[in-house]
Coordinates of C-alpha atoms and ligand atoms in Angstrom, one line a residue:
M212 CA -13.5 50.6 -11.4
A213 CA -11.0 48.4 -10.5
T214 CA -11.8 45.3 -8.2
P215 CA -10.9 45.0 -5.3
L216 CA -8.6 41.6 -6.7
E217 CA -6.8 43.8 -9.4
R218 CA -6.6 47.1 -6.3
W219 CA -4.3 44.2 -5.0
V220 CA -2.2 42.8 -8.0
D221 CA -1.6 46.2 -8.1
E222 CA -0.1 46.7 -5.3
Q223 CA 2.0 43.7 -4.5
A224 CA 3.5 45.1 -8.5
K225 CA 4.0 48.6 -7.0
L226 CA 6.2 46.9 -4.6
T227 CA 8.4 44.0 -6.4
K228 CA 7.9 45.5 -9.4
P229 CA 7.9 42.7 -12.0
D230 CA 8.8 44.4 -15.6
K231 CA 5.6 43.0 -17.1
I232 CA 2.4 41.2 -15.4
Y233 CA 0.7 38.3 -17.2
W234 CA -2.7 37.3 -16.1
C235 CA -2.7 34.0 -16.7
N236 CA -5.4 31.7 -18.5
G237 CA -4.9 27.6 -17.0
S238 CA -5.2 26.8 -20.7
L239 CA -3.4 24.1 -21.3
D240 CA -1.8 25.8 -24.3
E241 CA -0.6 28.1 -21.6
A242 CA 1.0 26.4 -19.7
R243 CA 3.0 25.0 -22.5
K244 CA 4.6 28.1 -23.7
L245 CA 5.2 28.7 -20.1
I246 CA 7.4 25.3 -20.7
E247 CA 8.9 27.2 -23.7
I248 CA 9.6 30.6 -21.3
G249 CA 11.6 28.3 -18.5
I250 CA 13.6 26.7 -21.9
R251 CA 14.0 29.4 -24.0
E252 CA 14.6 32.9 -21.8
E253 CA 14.2 32.9 -17.9
R254 CA 17.5 31.5 -15.5
I255 CA 17.9 30.7 -12.5
N256 CA 21.3 30.6 -10.9
G257 CA 22.3 31.2 -14.2
Q258 CA 20.5 27.9 -15.8
P259 CA 17.4 27.6 -17.7
V260 CA 14.1 26.5 -15.6
F261 CA 13.3 23.9 -17.6
Q262 CA 14.8 20.7 -19.7
E263 CA 12.6 19.0 -22.4
L264 CA 13.3 15.2 -21.6
N265 CA 13.0 13.0 -23.7
Q266 CA 9.4 12.7 -24.7
K267 CA 8.5 9.1 -26.4
A268 CA 9.2 7.9 -22.8
W269 CA 8.2 9.8 -20.8
P270 CA 5.2 12.0 -23.0
N271 CA 5.4 15.3 -22.3
A272 CA 8.0 15.8 -18.3
Y273 CA 10.4 18.9 -18.4
L274 CA 14.0 18.4 -16.2
H275 CA 13.3 21.4 -13.8
R276 CA 16.9 21.3 -11.5
S277 CA 17.2 24.2 -8.4
H278 CA 18.8 26.4 -6.2
P279 CA 21.1 22.8 -4.6
T280 CA 20.2 25.2 -0.9
D281 CA 16.6 24.7 -1.9
V282 CA 15.5 21.3 -2.1
A283 CA 13.3 20.8 1.1
R284 CA 11.1 22.4 2.8
T285 CA 12.0 24.8 5.4
E286 CA 10.4 24.8 8.7
H287 CA 12.5 27.1 10.5
L288 CA 12.0 29.7 8.3
T289 CA 7.8 29.1 8.5
Y290 CA 5.6 31.3 10.2
V291 CA 1.9 32.0 11.1
C292 CA 1.4 35.9 12.3
Y293 CA -1.0 36.1 14.3
P294 CA -0.8 39.8 17.2
D295 CA -0.9 36.8 19.7
R296 CA 1.4 34.3 20.3
L297 CA -0.1 31.9 21.6
T298 CA -3.1 31.7 19.4
A299 CA 0.2 30.4 16.6
G300 CA 1.2 27.6 20.1
P301 CA 4.0 25.7 20.1
N302 CA 4.4 23.5 17.2
N303 CA 4.8 27.2 14.7
N304 CA 7.2 29.9 14.3
W305 CA 5.4 33.0 15.1
M306 CA 6.4 36.4 14.9
A307 CA 4.3 39.9 15.0
P308 CA 2.1 40.6 11.5
E309 CA 3.3 43.9 11.7
E310 CA 7.2 43.1 12.3
A311 CA 6.9 40.5 9.3
K312 CA 5.3 43.0 7.1
A313 CA 8.0 45.5 7.6
M314 CA 11.3 42.8 7.2
M315 CA 9.1 41.2 4.0
R316 CA 8.9 44.2 2.3
K317 CA 12.5 44.8 2.6
L318 CA 12.8 42.0 1.8
S319 CA 10.1 42.1 -1.7
D320 CA 11.3 46.2 -2.6
G321 CA 12.3 45.5 -6.0
C322 CA 12.3 41.3 -6.0
M323 CA 10.9 41.1 -9.4
T324 CA 12.7 43.8 -11.0
G325 CA 13.6 41.5 -14.7
R326 CA 11.4 39.2 -14.7
T327 CA 7.5 38.6 -15.1
M328 CA 5.1 38.3 -12.1
Y329 CA 2.5 35.8 -13.3
V330 CA -1.6 36.0 -11.9
L331 CA -2.4 33.0 -11.0
P332 CA -6.4 32.2 -10.6
Y333 CA -7.0 28.6 -9.6
M334 CA -9.8 26.8 -7.7
M335 CA -8.7 24.3 -4.4
G336 CA -11.7 21.7 -4.7
H337 CA -14.1 21.4 -7.7
P338 CA -15.1 24.7 -8.3
D339 CA -18.7 23.7 -8.1
S340 CA -18.1 21.9 -4.7
P341 CA -19.6 24.2 -1.1
Y342 CA -15.9 23.2 0.3
A343 CA -14.2 24.9 -2.5
K344 CA -11.8 28.3 -2.2
A345 CA -10.9 31.0 -4.7
C346 CA -7.4 32.4 -4.7
I347 CA -4.8 33.9 -6.5
Q348 CA -0.8 33.5 -6.3
L349 CA 1.5 35.7 -7.3
T350 CA 5.0 34.0 -9.0
D351 CA 8.0 35.3 -10.5
T352 CA 8.8 32.3 -12.2
S353 CA 7.6 30.2 -15.1
Y354 CA 8.3 27.0 -12.8
V355 CA 6.2 28.3 -10.1
A356 CA 3.5 28.7 -12.5
V357 CA 3.9 25.7 -14.9
S358 CA 3.6 23.1 -11.3
M359 CA 0.8 25.6 -10.0
R360 CA -1.4 24.5 -13.0
I361 CA -0.2 20.6 -12.3
M362 CA -1.3 20.8 -8.9
T363 CA -4.7 23.3 -8.8
R364 CA -7.9 23.6 -10.9
M365 CA -6.4 27.2 -12.8
S366 CA -8.6 28.9 -14.7
K367 CA -9.6 32.4 -16.1
T368 CA -12.9 31.5 -14.6
I369 CA -12.4 32.3 -11.4
I370 CA -11.1 35.6 -12.3
K371 CA -14.9 36.7 -12.7
R372 CA -16.1 34.4 -10.4
I373 CA -14.0 36.4 -6.8
G374 CA -15.7 40.0 -8.6
N375 CA -15.8 42.7 -7.2
S376 CA -15.4 40.0 -4.0
D377 CA -12.3 40.4 -1.5
D378 CA -13.2 36.6 -1.1
F379 CA -10.3 34.9 -1.9
V380 CA -6.9 33.2 -1.0
R381 CA -4.3 35.2 -1.3
G382 CA -0.8 34.7 -2.6
L383 CA 2.2 36.4 -3.0
H384 CA 5.7 34.9 -3.8
S385 CA 9.1 35.6 -5.5
I386 CA 12.3 33.4 -5.7
G387 CA 13.8 36.6 -4.7
D388 CA 17.8 35.6 -4.7
L389 CA 17.6 32.7 -3.3
D390 CA 19.4 33.3 -0.5
P391 CA 19.1 30.7 2.2
E392 CA 19.1 33.7 4.9
K393 CA 16.8 35.6 3.4
R394 CA 13.6 33.0 2.9
F395 CA 10.3 33.0 5.0
I396 CA 7.3 31.3 4.5
M397 CA 4.9 33.6 6.0
H398 CA 1.3 33.4 6.6
F399 CA -1.0 35.7 7.7
P400 CA -4.6 33.7 8.1
L401 CA -6.7 37.4 9.8
E402 CA -5.8 38.6 6.3
N403 CA -6.2 35.7 4.5
F404 CA -2.9 36.1 3.0
V405 CA 0.3 33.8 2.2
W406 CA 4.2 35.8 1.8
S407 CA 6.8 33.8 0.4
V408 CA 9.5 34.8 -0.6
G409 CA 14.2 32.8 -1.7
S410 CA 13.2 29.4 -2.6
G411 CA 11.0 28.0 -5.7
Y412 CA 10.7 24.6 -3.9
G413 CA 6.8 22.7 -4.1
G414 CA 6.1 23.1 0.0
N415 CA 7.9 26.4 -0.2
A416 CA 6.1 27.9 -2.9
L417 CA 3.4 25.8 -4.5
L418 CA 1.5 28.3 -1.7
G419 CA -2.1 26.0 -2.6
K420 CA -0.4 23.2 -1.2
K421 CA 0.8 22.9 2.5
C422 CA 0.9 26.5 3.5
I423 CA -2.8 27.2 1.8
S424 CA -4.3 23.9 1.5
L425 CA -3.4 23.0 5.4
R426 CA -1.7 25.9 7.1
M427 CA -4.5 28.0 6.2
A428 CA -7.3 26.1 5.7
S429 CA -6.3 24.6 9.2
W430 CA -7.5 28.0 10.7
L431 CA -10.6 28.1 8.6
G432 CA -11.7 24.9 9.0
L433 CA -11.4 26.1 12.7
Q434 CA -13.6 29.0 11.9
E435 CA -15.9 27.2 10.1
G436 CA -16.6 23.4 12.0
W437 CA -14.7 21.4 10.0
L438 CA -11.5 20.1 8.7
A439 CA -8.0 20.4 6.8
E440 CA -6.3 17.6 7.1
H441 CA -2.0 15.6 6.1
M442 CA -4.2 12.4 4.0
V443 CA -4.7 10.9 1.5
I444 CA -8.6 9.9 0.3
L445 CA -9.0 6.5 -1.5
G446 CA -12.2 4.1 -2.3
I447 CA -11.7 0.6 -1.6
Q448 CA -13.1 -2.3 -3.8
S449 CA -14.0 -5.4 -2.4
P450 CA -15.4 -8.4 -4.9
D451 CA -19.0 -7.7 -3.6
G452 CA -18.3 -4.5 -6.5
E453 CA -18.9 -1.8 -3.0
V454 CA -16.6 0.5 -2.5
T455 CA -15.8 2.4 1.0
Y456 CA -13.5 5.4 1.4
V457 CA -11.2 5.4 3.8
T458 CA -8.3 8.7 4.4
A459 CA -5.0 8.3 5.7
A460 CA -2.5 10.3 7.5
M461 CA 0.9 9.8 7.5
P462 CA 4.1 12.3 7.8
S463 CA 5.9 13.0 3.9
A464 CA 7.5 10.2 2.4
C465 CA 5.7 7.8 4.7
G466 CA 4.3 5.8 1.6
K467 CA 0.9 7.6 1.5
T468 CA 1.2 8.3 -2.0
N469 CA 2.0 4.2 -2.8
L470 CA -1.2 3.0 -0.4
A471 CA -3.4 6.2 -2.4
M472 CA -2.5 4.2 -5.5
M473 CA -1.9 0.5 -4.2
E474 CA -2.3 -2.6 -6.6
S475 CA -3.9 -5.2 -4.6
A476 CA -2.2 -8.6 -3.3
L477 CA -4.9 -10.2 -3.0
P478 CA -7.6 -11.1 -6.2
G479 CA -11.2 -8.9 -6.7
Y480 CA -9.8 -6.0 -5.0
K481 CA -9.4 -3.0 -5.8
I482 CA -7.9 0.3 -5.0
W483 CA -9.2 3.9 -6.0
T484 CA -7.6 7.2 -5.7
L485 CA -9.1 10.3 -4.8
G486 CA -6.2 12.1 -3.6
D487 CA -2.4 11.7 -2.5
D488 CA -1.7 14.0 0.7
I489 CA -4.7 16.5 2.0
A490 CA -7.9 15.9 2.8
W491 CA -10.5 18.7 3.6
L492 CA -13.1 16.8 5.7
N493 CA -16.6 18.4 6.1
V494 CA -20.2 16.8 8.6
G495 CA -22.8 16.4 7.0
P496 CA -25.8 16.5 6.6
D497 CA -26.7 12.8 6.8
G498 CA -23.8 12.9 9.7
R499 CA -21.0 11.5 8.5
L500 CA -17.3 12.9 7.2
W501 CA -17.5 13.6 4.3
A502 CA -13.7 14.8 2.3
I503 CA -12.7 17.0 -1.0
N504 CA -9.3 16.4 -2.1
P505 CA -8.5 20.0 -2.4
E506 CA -5.1 19.2 -5.4
A507 CA -6.2 18.4 -8.7
G508 CA -2.3 17.0 -9.1
F509 CA 0.8 14.7 -7.5
F510 CA 3.5 16.2 -6.4
G511 CA 4.9 12.8 -4.7
V512 CA 8.6 11.9 -4.2
A513 CA 11.2 9.9 -6.6
P514 CA 13.0 7.7 -5.1
G515 CA 11.7 4.0 -4.2
T516 CA 9.6 4.9 -7.0
S517 CA 9.0 1.5 -9.6
M518 CA 6.8 -1.1 -11.3
K519 CA 7.4 -2.8 -8.3
T520 CA 6.3 0.2 -5.2
N521 CA 3.6 2.0 -7.3
P522 CA 2.9 1.1 -11.0
N523 CA 0.2 3.0 -11.2
M524 CA 2.4 6.0 -10.9
M525 CA 4.2 4.7 -13.1
R526 CA 1.9 4.7 -15.5
T527 CA 0.6 8.1 -13.9
L528 CA 4.1 9.3 -15.2
K529 CA 4.7 8.4 -18.7
K530 CA 0.7 8.7 -19.8
D531 CA 0.4 11.2 -22.2
G532 CA -2.2 12.9 -21.0
F533 CA -1.7 16.4 -22.6
C534 CA -0.9 18.7 -18.9
P535 CA 3.0 18.9 -18.5
T536 CA 4.6 16.8 -15.7
I537 CA 7.6 18.1 -13.8
F538 CA 10.2 16.2 -12.1
T539 CA 13.1 18.2 -10.0
N540 CA 16.4 17.4 -9.5
T541 CA 16.3 14.0 -10.0
A542 CA 19.3 12.6 -12.0
L543 CA 19.3 12.4 -15.7
N544 CA 20.9 9.5 -18.0
G545 CA 22.8 11.0 -20.0
D546 CA 22.5 9.1 -22.8
T547 CA 18.4 8.6 -23.8
N548 CA 18.0 11.9 -21.4
E549 CA 15.1 10.5 -19.6
P550 CA 15.1 11.3 -15.5
W551 CA 16.2 8.3 -13.3
W552 CA 16.3 8.1 -9.4
E553 CA 17.4 5.5 -6.9
G554 CA 15.0 2.1 -6.7
S555 CA 13.6 3.1 -10.4
D556 CA 13.6 0.8 -12.7
G557 CA 15.6 -1.4 -14.2
A558 CA 20.5 -0.7 -13.7
R559 CA 21.6 2.1 -13.2
P560 CA 22.6 3.1 -16.2
K561 CA 26.2 3.8 -16.7
N562 CA 26.0 8.1 -18.2
L563 CA 24.8 9.6 -15.7
I564 CA 23.9 13.1 -14.7
D565 CA 22.5 13.7 -11.0
W566 CA 20.2 16.2 -9.8
Q567 CA 22.9 19.0 -10.1
G568 CA 23.9 18.8 -13.6
K569 CA 27.6 17.4 -12.9
P570 CA 28.7 13.4 -14.2
W571 CA 27.6 11.4 -11.6
D572 CA 30.9 9.7 -10.0
R573 CA 30.3 6.2 -9.0
A574 CA 33.5 5.5 -6.8
S575 CA 31.5 8.7 -4.6
D576 CA 28.7 7.3 -2.2
T577 CA 26.2 10.3 -2.6
K578 CA 23.0 9.6 -4.3
A579 CA 22.7 10.7 -8.0
A580 CA 18.9 11.7 -7.1
H581 CA 18.6 14.4 -4.5
P582 CA 16.6 11.8 -2.0
N583 CA 13.7 14.5 -1.6
S584 CA 13.6 14.5 -6.0
R585 CA 9.8 15.0 -7.1
F586 CA 7.4 14.7 -9.8
T587 CA 4.7 16.7 -10.5
V588 CA 1.9 15.3 -12.3
S589 CA -2.2 15.2 -12.8
I590 CA -4.1 13.3 -11.3
Y591 CA -6.0 13.3 -14.1
N592 CA -3.0 11.1 -15.4
T593 CA -3.8 8.8 -12.9
P594 CA -5.4 5.0 -14.6
T595 CA -6.6 4.4 -10.9
L596 CA -9.2 8.0 -11.2
S597 CA -11.8 7.4 -8.6
E598 CA -14.8 8.9 -11.1
E599 CA -16.3 10.5 -8.0
A600 CA -13.2 12.5 -7.6
D601 CA -15.1 15.2 -9.4
N602 CA -17.4 15.4 -6.9
P603 CA -18.0 18.0 -5.4
K604 CA -19.7 16.9 -2.4
G605 CA -17.1 14.9 -1.9
V606 CA -17.2 11.2 -0.4
P607 CA -18.0 9.5 2.8
I608 CA -15.0 9.0 4.7
S609 CA -16.5 5.7 6.7
A610 CA -12.9 4.5 8.5
M611 CA -9.7 7.1 8.6
I612 CA -5.8 5.7 9.2
F613 CA -3.1 6.8 10.5
G614 CA 0.6 5.8 10.6
G615 CA 4.1 6.8 10.5
K616 CA 7.5 5.2 10.5
R617 CA 8.2 3.0 13.5
T618 CA 10.5 0.2 13.6
K619 CA 9.2 -1.1 17.3
L620 CA 6.3 -1.2 19.3
I621 CA 3.5 0.1 17.2
P622 CA 1.8 -2.7 16.4
L623 CA 0.8 -3.2 12.5
V624 CA -3.4 -2.0 12.6
C625 CA -5.2 -1.8 16.0
E626 CA -9.0 0.1 15.9
S627 CA -9.2 2.4 18.6
F628 CA -12.5 2.5 20.9
D629 CA -14.6 5.7 19.9
W630 CA -13.6 9.2 17.8
P631 CA -12.3 10.6 21.7
N632 CA -10.3 7.5 22.4
G633 CA -9.2 7.5 18.2
V634 CA -8.1 11.3 18.8
F635 CA -5.9 10.5 21.1
A636 CA -4.2 8.0 18.8
A637 CA -4.0 10.0 15.9
A638 CA -2.0 13.3 17.9
R639 CA 0.2 11.3 20.4
M640 CA 1.3 9.9 16.5
G641 CA 5.3 9.7 16.0
S642 CA 7.3 8.7 12.9
E643 CA 11.1 8.6 12.1
T644 CA 11.7 11.5 10.1
T645 CA 12.8 11.7 6.2
A646 CA 13.8 13.8 3.5
A647 CA 11.4 15.9 3.3
A648 CA 11.7 18.6 4.8
A649 CA 15.0 20.0 6.2
H650 CA 16.5 18.6 9.2
R651 CA 18.0 15.2 10.0
V652 CA 17.1 12.0 8.9
G653 CA 16.0 9.0 10.9
V654 CA 15.0 10.3 14.5
L655 CA 11.7 9.6 15.7
R656 CA 9.7 12.9 16.3
R657 CA 6.3 12.9 17.8
D658 CA 4.2 14.4 14.4
P659 CA 0.5 14.5 15.8
M660 CA -2.3 13.6 12.8
A661 CA 1.3 13.5 10.3
M662 CA -0.4 17.7 11.4
L663 CA 2.9 18.8 13.0
P664 CA 4.6 20.6 10.5
F665 CA 1.5 22.3 9.1
C666 CA -1.4 23.4 11.7
G667 CA -1.7 27.1 11.4
Y668 CA -3.0 27.3 14.7
S669 CA -2.1 25.5 18.4
M670 CA -2.4 21.4 18.5
G671 CA -3.7 22.1 21.6
D672 CA -7.1 23.5 19.9
Y673 CA -6.4 21.6 16.9
F674 CA -7.3 18.5 19.7
G675 CA -10.1 20.4 20.5
H676 CA -11.4 21.1 17.2
W677 CA -11.4 17.6 16.5
L678 CA -13.0 16.3 20.0
K679 CA -15.8 18.9 18.8
I680 CA -15.7 18.0 15.4
G681 CA -16.4 14.2 17.2
K682 CA -19.5 15.6 18.2
R683 CA -21.4 16.5 15.5
M684 CA -21.3 13.1 13.7
T685 CA -23.5 10.5 14.3
K686 CA -22.0 8.1 12.2
P687 CA -18.0 8.8 13.0
P688 CA -15.7 7.2 10.8
K689 CA -14.1 4.6 12.7
I690 CA -10.6 5.1 13.2
F691 CA -7.7 3.5 12.9
S692 CA -3.5 3.1 13.8
V693 CA -1.2 1.4 11.1
N694 CA 2.1 0.7 11.1
W695 CA 3.9 -0.7 7.3
F696 CA 7.5 -0.4 9.3
R697 CA 7.9 -2.3 12.0
Q698 CA 11.8 -4.4 11.9
D699 CA 13.2 -7.6 14.1
D700 CA 15.6 -7.7 16.3
S701 CA 18.5 -7.9 12.9
G702 CA 16.8 -4.6 11.5
N703 CA 14.5 -6.8 8.8
F704 CA 11.3 -5.6 8.3
M705 CA 7.9 -8.1 9.5
W706 CA 5.2 -6.9 6.7
P707 CA 5.6 -6.7 3.4
G708 CA 4.4 -3.4 2.8
F709 CA 3.5 -1.8 -0.8
G710 CA -0.1 -3.6 -2.5
D711 CA -0.1 -6.4 0.8
N712 CA -1.4 -3.4 2.8
I713 CA -4.5 -4.6 1.0
R714 CA -5.0 -7.6 3.3
V715 CA -4.8 -4.7 6.3
L716 CA -6.9 -2.7 4.7
E717 CA -9.4 -4.8 4.3
W718 CA -9.5 -6.2 8.6
I719 CA -10.3 -2.6 8.4
I720 CA -13.7 -2.5 6.3
K721 CA -14.2 -5.9 7.9
M722 CA -14.6 -4.0 11.3
V723 CA -16.8 -1.0 9.7
K724 CA -18.7 -3.6 8.1
G725 CA -18.8 -5.4 11.8
S726 CA -17.9 -8.7 9.9
A727 CA -14.5 -9.6 12.3
K728 CA -14.7 -8.2 15.9
G729 CA -10.8 -8.3 17.0
R730 CA -9.2 -8.6 20.1
R731 CA -9.5 -6.1 22.8
T732 CA -6.1 -4.6 24.3
P733 CA -5.0 -1.5 26.5
I734 CA -4.3 0.7 22.8
G735 CA -6.6 -0.2 20.9
I736 CA -8.5 -3.4 18.9
V737 CA -6.3 -5.8 17.1
P738 CA -6.7 -8.7 14.5
N739 CA -7.5 -11.8 15.5
L740 CA -5.0 -13.4 13.4
E741 CA -7.2 -15.6 11.3
E742 CA -9.6 -12.0 10.7
L743 CA -6.1 -10.9 8.2
N744 CA -6.2 -13.1 4.8
L745 CA -2.4 -14.0 4.9
T746 CA -2.8 -16.9 1.7
G747 CA 0.2 -16.6 -0.1
L748 CA 2.7 -15.3 2.6
N749 CA 5.2 -16.1 4.4
I750 CA 5.2 -15.0 7.6
G751 CA 5.6 -17.3 11.0
K752 CA 2.9 -17.3 13.3
E753 CA 5.3 -16.3 15.6
T754 CA 6.0 -13.2 13.6
M755 CA 2.5 -11.9 13.3
C756 CA 2.0 -12.7 16.8
K757 CA 4.9 -9.8 17.7
L758 CA 3.2 -7.8 14.8
F759 CA -0.1 -7.3 17.3
E760 CA 1.7 -7.7 20.4
V761 CA 1.9 -4.5 23.4
N762 CA 4.4 -4.6 25.6
P763 CA 4.0 -2.6 27.9
E764 CA 6.9 -2.0 29.8
G765 CA 7.9 -0.2 26.4
W766 CA 4.4 1.6 26.7
K767 CA 5.2 2.9 29.9
H768 CA 8.1 4.7 27.9
E769 CA 6.2 5.4 25.2
L770 CA 3.9 7.3 27.4
G771 CA 6.8 9.1 29.5
E772 CA 7.7 10.4 26.3
V773 CA 4.0 11.5 24.5
K774 CA 3.8 13.2 27.8
T775 CA 6.0 15.7 27.3
F776 CA 4.8 16.3 24.2
L777 CA 1.3 17.1 25.1
R778 CA 2.3 19.0 27.8
Q779 CA 3.7 21.9 25.4
F780 CA 0.4 22.7 24.5
A781 CA -0.1 23.9 28.8
D782 CA -3.4 25.3 29.2
K783 CA -5.2 24.8 25.3
M784 CA -4.6 21.0 26.3
P785 CA -8.9 19.8 25.9
E786 CA -8.8 17.5 29.8
E787 CA -10.9 14.9 27.8
I788 CA -6.9 14.3 26.2
W789 CA -5.8 14.3 30.2
Q790 CA -8.1 11.7 30.4
Q791 CA -7.5 9.4 27.2
Y792 CA -3.9 9.2 28.5
K793 CA -5.0 8.0 32.1
D794 CA -7.5 5.4 31.3
L795 CA -4.5 4.1 29.0
E796 CA -1.3 4.2 31.8
K797 CA -4.2 3.0 34.3
Q798 CA -4.7 -0.4 31.8
L799 CA -1.6 -0.7 31.3
S800 CA -0.4 -1.2 34.7
E801 CA -2.8 -3.7 35.3
K802 CA -1.9 -5.2 31.7
Q803 CA 1.8 -5.6 33.6
L804 CA 0.2 -6.6 36.9
S805 CA -1.9 -9.5 35.5
Ligands
OXD1074 C1 4.9 16.7 0.8 C2 5.4 16.8 2.2 O1 5.0 17.4 0.2 O2 4.7 16.8 3.4 O3 3.2 16.6 1.3 O4 6.6 17.6 2.8
MN1075 MN1 2.6 16.4 2.2

């Protein structure tokens, strides 16, 4: 008798009609074989899927060039499909499940003809973790199969574990004909199913990532009482040897990965990495919040990554960890066959090939690497990997940090008064947009908890869920907002960022431990300047004061925008958040009068 899994694979094969079906076992040998297939046999857009890079300088590294229209997440073509639109909320595109399936069936009929269907059994989270989820993805490209091998814990043992059960998260993916008009990423949370056609780009095609670990998992978390968040997880070891675990939520391409692997500018501090993008958070029996990283790799933005900005990532990328590393849409040094991107170490190579494989034209003002070019690399290559990274229980979180790119208004760091006040601070977060999704870059967009593109249901309910989780904890993490990106009137960054951000993390740890008090403002508690270790920094007192200034006029304007944004969640918006809003409004006008 066929198992539910075998029956499901069979049904999808009947629809998509691949020439071959190959069940992956997740071994490294297999990953290398898939790379070979991508180099020698498989073609996308007439091009080989992989190209070998200089193995001496970049062990196990390969270059992939995607279709030029397929370079970022396509939020406008991403849908969640519940029977009713209200569940999806204004933060999601919505389609009725039957309508979505009828459309997807048409697009998928025979879409794998001439191709191989790879069956990928993988786990999000360590297989021994009570919080982990068993998943199966079907795909018709070696690029996705190898990337998933890097990003998740893939193994044939998952098939055994699923056995006769139908409790597994299903993902069906095909690159289709890569026509941007026929590119859809459809989520069916009530059926544990994601269906993606027409894109090979990471967030659209590596379904374990945004689709399952965030959109689907956030819905599961709502049902089961936990949180799936767009957050890094790190341990901060202080000079006394104690490690404090924190999470940080920031929109795409705002420096999360740099933070997760930071090299401290203050002696005696060390950062231990647990994850750079996603955290699943559960209330433990001890009343604390525990975090696991469901992923096992990094899908990071290449431009700007260098020995200066993120030395530990450069070491990760160059390590011979046996697992393949993939560079997607970076440029190539035509003389040395090494990947290259804007903001990498060393001078611009003379013979530079751009991300589309054409000689880069020095006279043009184009970038040689795509601004959203990426690397896909195993987390086990990381020199700063925490020894708790595989702990099935996860790590207990003492502080949660929220940040975005804000050139004005938002202080360098600010602690919320309590959990509901922190939920309000995270709910009103905004950030200037980046190249990680296909939209205009540099525009301020509200992005609550950095989850706007990833929350799989109405954010009104999501805020309510956060408040509820808060009530279940006896020792909740403290909540902080940060902003590394404040600029002065001439457009210069006021804070050095990168390794110097440890100075902010140090203050956060002091607040957690009660050894700093801070100063109360209407928006939260900011540091007294003497509580910050600024040794060796060349920043004047005036600039430091500016970094913590609360400008009532600016905040009034901000609150007006926040109100418009939050109002769209209508009846689903928790009253408690509006109460927080009113309290802040009142305190700001009192400050203005005083
Ligand atoms: C990512 C993203 O790829 O957030 O992590 O876009
Ligand atoms: Mn992300």
